[in-house]
PDB file of C-alpha atoms in Angstrom:
ATOM      1  CA  MET P  27     -41.208  19.320  52.224  1.00 60.00           C
ATOM      2  CA  THR P  28     -37.789  17.876  52.838  1.00 65.00           C
ATOM      3  CA  THR P  29     -36.521  17.233  56.365  1.00 74.00           C
ATOM      4  CA  ALA P  30     -34.182  19.752  57.898  1.00 80.00           C
ATOM      5  CA  HIS P  31     -30.810  18.688  58.316  1.00 89.00           C
ATOM      6  CA  ASP P  32     -27.977  20.262  60.095  1.00 92.00           C
ATOM      7  CA  LEU P  33     -24.447  20.279  58.007  1.00 94.00           C
ATOM      8  CA  HIS P  34     -21.242  21.970  59.524  1.00 95.00           C
ATOM      9  CA  THR P  35     -17.470  21.364  59.610  1.00 96.00           C
ATOM     10  CA  THR P  36     -15.584  21.648  63.094  1.00 96.00           C
ATOM     11  CA  GLY P  37     -11.732  22.472  62.987  1.00 96.00           C
ATOM     12  CA  LEU P  38     -11.653  20.979  59.440  1.00 96.00           C
ATOM     13  CA  THR P  39      -8.019  20.213  58.098  1.00 95.00           C
ATOM     14  CA  LEU P  40      -7.631  19.077  54.357  1.00 95.00           C
ATOM     15  CA  GLY P  41      -5.110  18.280  51.718  1.00 91.00           C
ATOM     16  CA  TYR P  42      -3.304  16.085  49.272  1.00 90.00           C
ATOM     17  CA  ALA P  43      -0.304  14.243  50.398  1.00 84.00           C
ATOM     18  CA  ASP P  44       1.839  16.793  52.239  1.00 84.00           C
ATOM     19  CA  ARG P  45       0.047  19.710  50.818  1.00 90.00           C
ATOM     20  CA  THR P  46      -2.280  21.390  53.273  1.00 91.00           C
ATOM     21  CA  VAL P  47      -5.192  23.242  51.231  1.00 93.00           C
ATOM     22  CA  ILE P  48      -7.606  24.077  54.481  1.00 95.00           C
ATOM     23  CA  ASP P  49      -6.563  24.333  57.832  1.00 92.00           C
ATOM     24  CA  ASP P  50      -8.742  24.183  61.047  1.00 94.00           C
ATOM     25  CA  LEU P  51     -11.979  25.565  59.296  1.00 95.00           C
ATOM     26  CA  SER P  52     -15.096  25.446  61.152  1.00 95.00           C
ATOM     27  CA  LEU P  53     -18.488  26.590  59.101  1.00 95.00           C
ATOM     28  CA  GLU P  54     -21.904  26.543  59.852  1.00 93.00           C
ATOM     29  CA  LEU P  55     -24.186  26.085  56.675  1.00 95.00           C
ATOM     30  CA  PRO P  56     -27.813  27.383  57.334  1.00 95.00           C
ATOM     31  CA  THR P  57     -30.513  24.755  56.897  1.00 95.00           C
ATOM     32  CA  GLY P  58     -33.161  24.920  53.874  1.00 94.00           C
ATOM     33  CA  ARG P  59     -30.886  27.690  52.533  1.00 96.00           C
ATOM     34  CA  ILE P  60     -28.922  28.416  49.705  1.00 97.00           C
ATOM     35  CA  THR P  61     -25.098  28.747  50.354  1.00 97.00           C
ATOM     36  CA  ALA P  62     -22.460  29.847  47.438  1.00 98.00           C
ATOM     37  CA  ILE P  63     -18.900  29.402  48.314  1.00 97.00           C
ATOM     38  CA  VAL P  64     -16.656  31.959  46.682  1.00 97.00           C
ATOM     39  CA  GLY P  65     -12.898  32.681  46.146  1.00 95.00           C
ATOM     40  CA  ALA P  66     -10.169  32.629  43.698  1.00 94.00           C
ATOM     41  CA  ASN P  67      -8.717  29.685  42.159  1.00 91.00           C
ATOM     42  CA  ALA P  68      -7.217  27.132  44.364  1.00 88.00           C
ATOM     43  CA  CYS P  69      -8.531  28.464  47.378  1.00 92.00           C
ATOM     44  CA  GLY P  70     -10.137  25.391  48.588  1.00 92.00           C
ATOM     45  CA  LYS P  71     -13.597  25.486  47.302  1.00 94.00           C
ATOM     46  CA  SER P  72     -13.771  22.263  45.824  1.00 93.00           C
ATOM     47  CA  THR P  73     -11.528  20.286  48.333  1.00 94.00           C
ATOM     48  CA  LEU P  74     -14.176  21.653  50.847  1.00 95.00           C
ATOM     49  CA  LEU P  75     -16.950  20.332  48.932  1.00 94.00           C
ATOM     50  CA  ARG P  76     -15.324  17.002  48.313  1.00 92.00           C
ATOM     51  CA  SER P  77     -15.070  16.309  52.066  1.00 94.00           C
ATOM     52  CA  MET P  78     -18.155  17.465  52.762  1.00 94.00           C
ATOM     53  CA  SER P  79     -19.717  14.698  50.523  1.00 91.00           C
ATOM     54  CA  ARG P  80     -17.174  11.751  51.960  1.00 91.00           C
ATOM     55  CA  LEU P  81     -15.040  11.996  49.026  1.00 91.00           C
ATOM     56  CA  LEU P  82     -12.121  13.197  50.683  1.00 92.00           C
ATOM     57  CA  ARG P  83     -11.193  12.086  54.326  1.00 93.00           C
ATOM     58  CA  PRO P  84     -10.179  15.219  56.791  1.00 94.00           C
ATOM     59  CA  ALA P  85      -6.601  15.158  58.070  1.00 93.00           C
ATOM     60  CA  GLY P  86      -8.293  16.865  61.163  1.00 95.00           C
ATOM     61  CA  GLY P  87     -11.890  17.700  62.293  1.00 96.00           C
ATOM     62  CA  GLN P  88     -15.056  16.442  60.936  1.00 95.00           C
ATOM     63  CA  VAL P  89     -17.924  17.272  58.639  1.00 96.00           C
ATOM     64  CA  LEU P  90     -20.875  16.620  60.699  1.00 95.00           C
ATOM     65  CA  LEU P  91     -24.493  15.770  59.213  1.00 94.00           C
ATOM     66  CA  ASP P  92     -27.091  15.891  62.273  1.00 93.00           C
ATOM     67  CA  GLY P  93     -24.407  15.177  64.397  1.00 92.00           C
ATOM     68  CA  ARG P  94     -22.890  12.257  62.841  1.00 93.00           C
ATOM     69  CA  ALA P  95     -19.417  12.117  61.024  1.00 94.00           C
ATOM     70  CA  VAL P  96     -20.003  11.928  57.175  1.00 94.00           C
ATOM     71  CA  HIS P  97     -17.069   9.932  56.791  1.00 93.00           C
ATOM     72  CA  GLU P  98     -18.398   7.298  59.631  1.00 92.00           C
ATOM     73  CA  THR P  99     -21.632   7.077  57.648  1.00 92.00           C
ATOM     74  CA  PRO P 100     -21.953   4.316  55.194  1.00 90.00           C
ATOM     75  CA  ALA P 101     -22.056   5.687  51.634  1.00 88.00           C
ATOM     76  CA  ARG P 102     -25.459   4.428  50.489  1.00 87.00           C
ATOM     77  CA  GLU P 103     -27.144   5.680  53.608  1.00 88.00           C
ATOM     78  CA  LEU P 104     -25.481   9.093  53.123  1.00 91.00           C
ATOM     79  CA  ALA P 105     -26.490   9.401  49.668  1.00 89.00           C
ATOM     80  CA  ARG P 106     -30.252   9.016  50.564  1.00 87.00           C
ATOM     81  CA  THR P 107     -29.613  12.252  52.202  1.00 92.00           C
ATOM     82  CA  LEU P 108     -26.860  14.292  50.702  1.00 94.00           C
ATOM     83  CA  GLY P 109     -26.285  14.766  46.602  1.00 91.00           C
ATOM     84  CA  LEU P 110     -23.379  15.849  45.052  1.00 91.00           C
ATOM     85  CA  LEU P 111     -22.657  17.030  41.614  1.00 91.00           C
ATOM     86  CA  PRO P 112     -18.787  16.983  41.360  1.00 87.00           C
ATOM     87  CA  GLN P 113     -16.725  19.492  39.210  1.00 83.00           C
ATOM     88  CA  SER P 114     -15.449  17.061  36.378  1.00 78.00           C
ATOM     89  CA  PRO P 115     -17.758  13.929  36.669  1.00 84.00           C
ATOM     90  CA  ILE P 116     -16.805  10.959  34.355  1.00 84.00           C
ATOM     91  CA  VAL P 117     -19.156   9.460  32.020  1.00 84.00           C
ATOM     92  CA  PRO P 118     -19.452   6.062  31.911  1.00 85.00           C
ATOM     93  CA  GLU P 119     -18.637   4.987  28.181  1.00 87.00           C
ATOM     94  CA  GLY P 120     -21.759   4.163  26.098  1.00 90.00           C
ATOM     95  CA  ILE P 121     -24.376   5.288  28.604  1.00 95.00           C
ATOM     96  CA  SER P 122     -27.792   6.973  27.619  1.00 95.00           C
ATOM     97  CA  VAL P 123     -29.059   9.870  28.919  1.00 96.00           C
ATOM     98  CA  ALA P 124     -31.855   8.218  30.537  1.00 95.00           C
ATOM     99  CA  ASP P 125     -29.800   5.689  32.077  1.00 94.00           C
ATOM    100  CA  LEU P 126     -27.293   8.313  33.530  1.00 95.00           C
ATOM    101  CA  VAL P 127     -30.078  10.219  35.441  1.00 95.00           C
ATOM    102  CA  GLY P 128     -31.687   6.758  36.474  1.00 93.00           C
ATOM    103  CA  ARG P 129     -28.263   6.021  38.356  1.00 91.00           C
ATOM    104  CA  GLY P 130     -29.651   8.800  40.733  1.00 90.00           C
ATOM    105  CA  ARG P 131     -32.314   6.738  42.022  1.00 89.00           C
ATOM    106  CA  HIS P 132     -29.542   3.649  43.033  1.00 84.00           C
ATOM    107  CA  PRO P 133     -29.340   4.955  46.889  1.00 79.00           C
ATOM    108  CA  HIS P 134     -33.155   4.593  47.172  1.00 73.00           C
ATOM    109  CA  GLN P 135     -33.315   1.066  45.740  1.00 68.00           C
ATOM    110  CA  ARG P 136     -32.426  -2.198  48.077  1.00 65.00           C
ATOM    111  CA  ALA P 137     -31.214  -5.626  46.715  1.00 58.00           C
ATOM    112  CA  PHE P 138     -33.801  -7.405  44.185  1.00 59.00           C
ATOM    113  CA  GLN P 139     -36.011  -4.471  44.434  1.00 67.00           C
ATOM    114  CA  ARG P 140     -37.497  -3.582  41.079  1.00 72.00           C
ATOM    115  CA  TRP P 141     -37.726  -0.255  39.428  1.00 74.00           C
ATOM    116  CA  SER P 142     -40.780   1.576  40.746  1.00 81.00           C
ATOM    117  CA  ARG P 143     -43.151   4.094  39.732  1.00 85.00           C
ATOM    118  CA  ALA P 144     -41.639   6.811  42.242  1.00 86.00           C
ATOM    119  CA  ASP P 145     -38.374   6.059  40.286  1.00 88.00           C
ATOM    120  CA  ASP P 146     -39.806   6.917  37.067  1.00 90.00           C
ATOM    121  CA  HIS P 147     -41.592   9.867  38.209  1.00 92.00           C
ATOM    122  CA  ALA P 148     -38.249  11.315  39.771  1.00 91.00           C
ATOM    123  CA  VAL P 149     -36.228  10.431  36.458  1.00 93.00           C
ATOM    124  CA  GLY P 150     -39.082  12.193  34.154  1.00 94.00           C
ATOM    125  CA  THR P 151     -39.499  15.133  36.686  1.00 93.00           C
ATOM    126  CA  ALA P 152     -35.478  15.714  36.810  1.00 93.00           C
ATOM    127  CA  LEU P 153     -35.544  15.497  32.783  1.00 94.00           C
ATOM    128  CA  ASP P 154     -38.457  17.860  32.295  1.00 92.00           C
ATOM    129  CA  VAL P 155     -36.929  20.606  34.770  1.00 87.00           C
ATOM    130  CA  THR P 156     -33.697  20.503  33.385  1.00 89.00           C
ATOM    131  CA  GLY P 157     -34.611  20.641  29.756  1.00 89.00           C
ATOM    132  CA  THR P 158     -33.100  17.422  29.014  1.00 93.00           C
ATOM    133  CA  ALA P 159     -36.340  15.223  28.268  1.00 95.00           C
ATOM    134  CA  GLU P 160     -35.733  14.998  24.503  1.00 95.00           C
ATOM    135  CA  LEU P 161     -32.040  13.923  24.957  1.00 95.00           C
ATOM    136  CA  ALA P 162     -33.192  10.715  26.830  1.00 95.00           C
ATOM    137  CA  ASP P 163     -32.294   8.198  24.378  1.00 95.00           C
ATOM    138  CA  ARG P 164     -29.168   9.635  23.164  1.00 96.00           C
ATOM    139  CA  ASN P 165     -25.798   8.799  24.116  1.00 95.00           C
ATOM    140  CA  VAL P 166     -24.215  11.094  26.918  1.00 94.00           C
ATOM    141  CA  ASP P 167     -20.821  10.990  24.792  1.00 91.00           C
ATOM    142  CA  GLU P 168     -22.538  12.736  21.911  1.00 92.00           C
ATOM    143  CA  LEU P 169     -23.646  15.730  23.684  1.00 92.00           C
ATOM    144  CA  SER P 170     -22.143  19.252  23.823  1.00 89.00           C
ATOM    145  CA  GLY P 171     -20.582  20.458  27.303  1.00 86.00           C
ATOM    146  CA  GLY P 172     -23.567  22.335  28.416  1.00 86.00           C
ATOM    147  CA  GLN P 173     -26.199  19.526  27.325  1.00 90.00           C
ATOM    148  CA  ARG P 174     -24.141  17.229  29.538  1.00 89.00           C
ATOM    149  CA  GLN P 175     -23.763  19.630  32.454  1.00 88.00           C
ATOM    150  CA  ARG P 176     -27.847  19.761  32.422  1.00 90.00           C
ATOM    151  CA  VAL P 177     -27.735  15.962  32.386  1.00 93.00           C
ATOM    152  CA  TRP P 178     -25.507  15.735  35.217  1.00 91.00           C
ATOM    153  CA  ILE P 179     -27.817  18.335  37.326  1.00 90.00           C
ATOM    154  CA  ALA P 180     -30.755  16.156  36.286  1.00 92.00           C
ATOM    155  CA  MET P 181     -29.164  13.078  37.801  1.00 92.00           C
ATOM    156  CA  ALA P 182     -28.626  14.945  40.895  1.00 91.00           C
ATOM    157  CA  LEU P 183     -32.000  16.032  41.206  1.00 91.00           C
ATOM    158  CA  ALA P 184     -33.213  12.644  40.657  1.00 92.00           C
ATOM    159  CA  GLN P 185     -31.604  11.445  43.734  1.00 92.00           C
ATOM    160  CA  GLU P 186     -33.971  13.376  45.606  1.00 90.00           C
ATOM    161  CA  THR P 187     -31.716  14.426  48.472  1.00 91.00           C
ATOM    162  CA  ASP P 188     -32.479  16.837  51.197  1.00 92.00           C
ATOM    163  CA  VAL P 189     -29.132  18.122  51.108  1.00 94.00           C
ATOM    164  CA  LEU P 190     -27.529  19.038  47.384  1.00 94.00           C
ATOM    165  CA  LEU P 191     -23.846  19.978  47.122  1.00 96.00           C
ATOM    166  CA  LEU P 192     -22.989  21.214  43.367  1.00 95.00           C
ATOM    167  CA  ASP P 193     -19.470  22.077  42.481  1.00 94.00           C
ATOM    168  CA  GLU P 194     -19.738  25.072  39.656  1.00 92.00           C
ATOM    169  CA  PRO P 195     -23.121  23.732  38.136  1.00 91.00           C
ATOM    170  CA  THR P 196     -23.079  26.435  35.599  1.00 90.00           C
ATOM    171  CA  THR P 197     -19.880  25.339  33.885  1.00 85.00           C
ATOM    172  CA  PHE P 198     -19.753  25.026  30.162  1.00 83.00           C
ATOM    173  CA  LEU P 199     -23.407  26.772  30.199  1.00 86.00           C
ATOM    174  CA  ASP P 200     -23.909  29.520  28.241  1.00 90.00           C
ATOM    175  CA  VAL P 201     -25.523  32.698  30.213  1.00 92.00           C
ATOM    176  CA  ALA P 202     -29.214  31.885  29.423  1.00 90.00           C
ATOM    177  CA  HIS P 203     -28.559  28.367  30.833  1.00 88.00           C
ATOM    178  CA  GLN P 204     -26.731  29.508  33.722  1.00 91.00           C
ATOM    179  CA  VAL P 205     -29.729  31.629  35.057  1.00 92.00           C
ATOM    180  CA  GLU P 206     -32.244  28.785  34.125  1.00 88.00           C
ATOM    181  CA  VAL P 207     -30.352  26.102  36.084  1.00 89.00           C
ATOM    182  CA  LEU P 208     -29.877  28.773  39.312  1.00 93.00           C
ATOM    183  CA  ASP P 209     -33.547  29.649  38.966  1.00 92.00           C
ATOM    184  CA  LEU P 210     -34.325  25.964  38.949  1.00 89.00           C
ATOM    185  CA  LEU P 211     -32.096  25.377  42.241  1.00 92.00           C
ATOM    186  CA  ARG P 212     -33.951  28.183  43.717  1.00 94.00           C
ATOM    187  CA  ASP P 213     -37.227  26.640  42.903  1.00 90.00           C
ATOM    188  CA  LEU P 214     -36.221  23.513  44.413  1.00 89.00           C
ATOM    189  CA  ASN P 215     -35.121  25.546  47.696  1.00 93.00           C
ATOM    190  CA  LEU P 216     -38.468  27.200  47.605  1.00 93.00           C
ATOM    191  CA  ARG P 217     -40.557  24.541  47.070  1.00 89.00           C
ATOM    192  CA  ASN P 218     -39.036  21.630  48.844  1.00 88.00           C
ATOM    193  CA  GLY P 219     -36.710  23.227  51.517  1.00 92.00           C
ATOM    194  CA  THR P 220     -33.707  21.492  49.802  1.00 92.00           C
ATOM    195  CA  THR P 221     -30.374  22.971  51.394  1.00 95.00           C
ATOM    196  CA  VAL P 222     -28.086  23.658  48.651  1.00 96.00           C
ATOM    197  CA  VAL P 223     -24.482  24.393  48.726  1.00 97.00           C
ATOM    198  CA  MET P 224     -22.787  25.281  45.715  1.00 96.00           C
ATOM    199  CA  VAL P 225     -19.534  26.333  44.635  1.00 96.00           C
ATOM    200  CA  LEU P 226     -19.875  29.540  41.962  1.00 95.00           C
ATOM    201  CA  HIS P 227     -17.250  31.358  39.953  1.00 93.00           C
ATOM    202  CA  ASP P 228     -19.658  34.333  38.932  1.00 95.00           C
ATOM    203  CA  LEU P 229     -19.653  36.744  42.222  1.00 96.00           C
ATOM    204  CA  ASN P 230     -22.813  38.467  40.788  1.00 97.00           C
ATOM    205  CA  LEU P 231     -24.817  35.279  40.420  1.00 97.00           C
ATOM    206  CA  ALA P 232     -23.604  34.120  43.719  1.00 97.00           C
ATOM    207  CA  ALA P 233     -24.939  37.396  45.339  1.00 97.00           C
ATOM    208  CA  ARG P 234     -28.135  37.331  43.465  1.00 97.00           C
ATOM    209  CA  TYR P 235     -29.172  33.560  43.963  1.00 97.00           C
ATOM    210  CA  ALA P 236     -27.515  32.853  47.317  1.00 98.00           C
ATOM    211  CA  ASP P 237     -28.888  33.480  50.851  1.00 97.00           C
ATOM    212  CA  HIS P 238     -25.865  32.893  52.416  1.00 98.00           C
ATOM    213  CA  LEU P 239     -21.990  33.683  50.931  1.00 98.00           C
ATOM    214  CA  VAL P 240     -19.050  32.066  52.269  1.00 97.00           C
ATOM    215  CA  ALA P 241     -15.660  33.560  50.703  1.00 97.00           C
ATOM    216  CA  LEU P 242     -12.565  31.617  51.228  1.00 96.00           C
ATOM    217  CA  ALA P 243      -8.867  32.722  50.891  1.00 94.00           C
ATOM    218  CA  ASP P 244      -6.141  30.451  51.179  1.00 89.00           C
ATOM    219  CA  GLY P 245      -7.972  27.800  53.011  1.00 90.00           C
ATOM    220  CA  THR P 246      -9.593  30.002  55.425  1.00 93.00           C
ATOM    221  CA  VAL P 247     -12.960  31.609  55.630  1.00 95.00           C
ATOM    222  CA  CYS P 248     -12.615  35.481  55.098  1.00 95.00           C
ATOM    223  CA  ALA P 249     -16.032  36.392  55.302  1.00 96.00           C
ATOM    224  CA  ALA P 250     -19.418  34.447  55.890  1.00 96.00           C
ATOM    225  CA  GLY P 251     -23.072  35.833  55.910  1.00 97.00           C
ATOM    226  CA  THR P 252     -25.428  37.554  53.527  1.00 97.00           C
ATOM    227  CA  PRO P 253     -24.791  38.635  50.252  1.00 97.00           C
ATOM    228  CA  ALA P 254     -24.800  42.256  51.648  1.00 97.00           C
ATOM    229  CA  ALA P 255     -22.206  41.527  54.222  1.00 97.00           C
ATOM    230  CA  VAL P 256     -19.956  39.573  52.345  1.00 97.00           C
ATOM    231  CA  LEU P 257     -19.763  41.347  48.943  1.00 97.00           C
ATOM    232  CA  THR P 258     -17.893  44.457  49.913  1.00 97.00           C
ATOM    233  CA  GLU P 259     -15.049  46.089  48.114  1.00 97.00           C
ATOM    234  CA  GLU P 260     -12.688  45.103  50.946  1.00 97.00           C
ATOM    235  CA  THR P 261     -13.699  41.539  50.875  1.00 97.00           C
ATOM    236  CA  VAL P 262     -13.147  41.415  46.994  1.00 97.00           C
ATOM    237  CA  ARG P 263      -9.698  43.160  47.480  1.00 96.00           C
ATOM    238  CA  ARG P 264      -8.613  40.584  50.030  1.00 95.00           C
ATOM    239  CA  VAL P 265     -10.040  37.491  48.346  1.00 96.00           C
ATOM    240  CA  PHE P 266      -9.076  38.099  44.673  1.00 95.00           C
ATOM    241  CA  GLY P 267      -6.628  40.902  45.042  1.00 94.00           C
ATOM    242  CA  LEU P 268      -9.079  42.978  42.778  1.00 94.00           C
ATOM    243  CA  GLU P 269     -10.061  46.859  42.899  1.00 95.00           C
ATOM    244  CA  SER P 270     -13.886  47.036  42.526  1.00 96.00           C
ATOM    245  CA  VAL P 271     -16.810  49.084  43.023  1.00 96.00           C
ATOM    246  CA  ILE P 272     -20.262  47.512  44.776  1.00 97.00           C
ATOM    247  CA  THR P 273     -23.449  48.825  43.454  1.00 97.00           C
ATOM    248  CA  THR P 274     -26.785  47.327  43.726  1.00 97.00           C
ATOM    249  CA  ASP P 275     -28.353  44.964  41.087  1.00 96.00           C
ATOM    250  CA  PRO P 276     -30.997  46.715  39.528  1.00 96.00           C
ATOM    251  CA  VAL P 277     -33.080  43.500  38.873  1.00 95.00           C
ATOM    252  CA  SER P 278     -32.880  41.543  42.332  1.00 95.00           C
ATOM    253  CA  GLY P 279     -31.554  44.469  44.780  1.00 96.00           C
ATOM    254  CA  SER P 280     -28.769  42.304  45.757  1.00 97.00           C
ATOM    255  CA  PRO P 281     -24.853  43.487  45.914  1.00 97.00           C
ATOM    256  CA  LEU P 282     -23.588  43.789  42.181  1.00 97.00           C
ATOM    257  CA  MET P 283     -19.561  43.621  41.950  1.00 97.00           C
ATOM    258  CA  VAL P 284     -18.164  45.904  39.115  1.00 96.00           C
ATOM    259  CA  PRO P 285     -14.222  45.162  38.587  1.00 95.00           C
ATOM    260  CA  ILE P 286     -12.201  48.147  37.827  1.00 94.00           C
ATOM    261  CA  GLY P 287      -9.129  46.753  36.139  1.00 84.00           C
ATOM    262  CA  ARG P 288      -5.930  48.733  35.085  1.00 83.00           C
ATOM    263  CA  HIS P 289      -7.231  50.173  32.205  1.00 84.00           C
ATOM    264  CA  HIS P 290     -10.254  51.622  33.921  1.00 80.00           C
ATOM    265  CA  ALA P 291      -8.695  52.690  37.447  1.00 75.00           C
ATOM    266  CA  GLY P 292      -8.565  56.381  36.675  1.00 71.00           C
ATOM    267  CA  GLY P 293     -12.350  56.585  35.790  1.00 62.00           C
ATOM    268  CA  ALA P 294     -13.604  54.855  38.658  1.00 50.00           C
ATOM    269  CA  GLY P 295     -11.141  55.842  41.113  1.00 47.00           C
ATOM    270  CA  GLY P 296     -12.226  53.186  43.678  1.00 44.00           C
ATOM    271  CA  ARG P 297     -15.213  54.961  44.614  1.00 49.00           C
ATOM    272  CA  SER P 298     -18.433  53.256  45.625  1.00 45.00           C
ATOM    273  CA  ALA P 299     -21.717  53.911  43.753  1.00 43.00           C
ATOM    274  CA  SER P 300     -25.212  53.061  44.375  1.00 44.00           C
ATOM    275  CA  VAL P 301     -28.229  52.888  42.066  1.00 40.00           C
TER     276      VAL P 301
END
């Protein structure tokens, strides 16, 4: 099991140059649970995740991990506790899959320390569970977008952190691999107690896999809580400007959002439905 870590923000203000993206945001993230951050494009989801991982320094407020500001924590020390899969990671030129995944072990290694059995095991396990073991000797540049995404996830898993931040981990993946990756993250959470915080575009997958949803709108928290509390017709309307019907997922029992759209508004009439 992992060590429990408290991650939260207080009075967080973030932006780029003269543009403020997030203003005075305070957010509690449940320890040992899966949180999904949802919202419209450009609402601040990725910006928030970048700040949580120390990549973006706040203009105001703090991101605190166990009461200590992440931006005051040495990068290597932080990387032994908190891992990040960014939205569009840059692939080092000419690197193999095995070498890229192996880079996830760097925070655990010290100067002049040799590669260990623990490193081998972590990399091998990460390759196996992401279905990328057969790609180990391939050059990352040769892979499809979906294959690359699974390799990046493998690198994040090889880091073996107690807190894992993922920015759109299902990008470039077909629906089967999307479900496979989210099942993998749920397995990791249930088996190790890993705190997972991820940005997702698919509201229904977010509601199915997350214990806690955070809906952002214009850089502020519109709603936060269980999927049943957050995924409502009113929240979808406020966050996305979209009319919808919320029903029940017949497989998971979680809330299921059905968008209405202009061509079907007359048939649904905005009425709530249930299964």
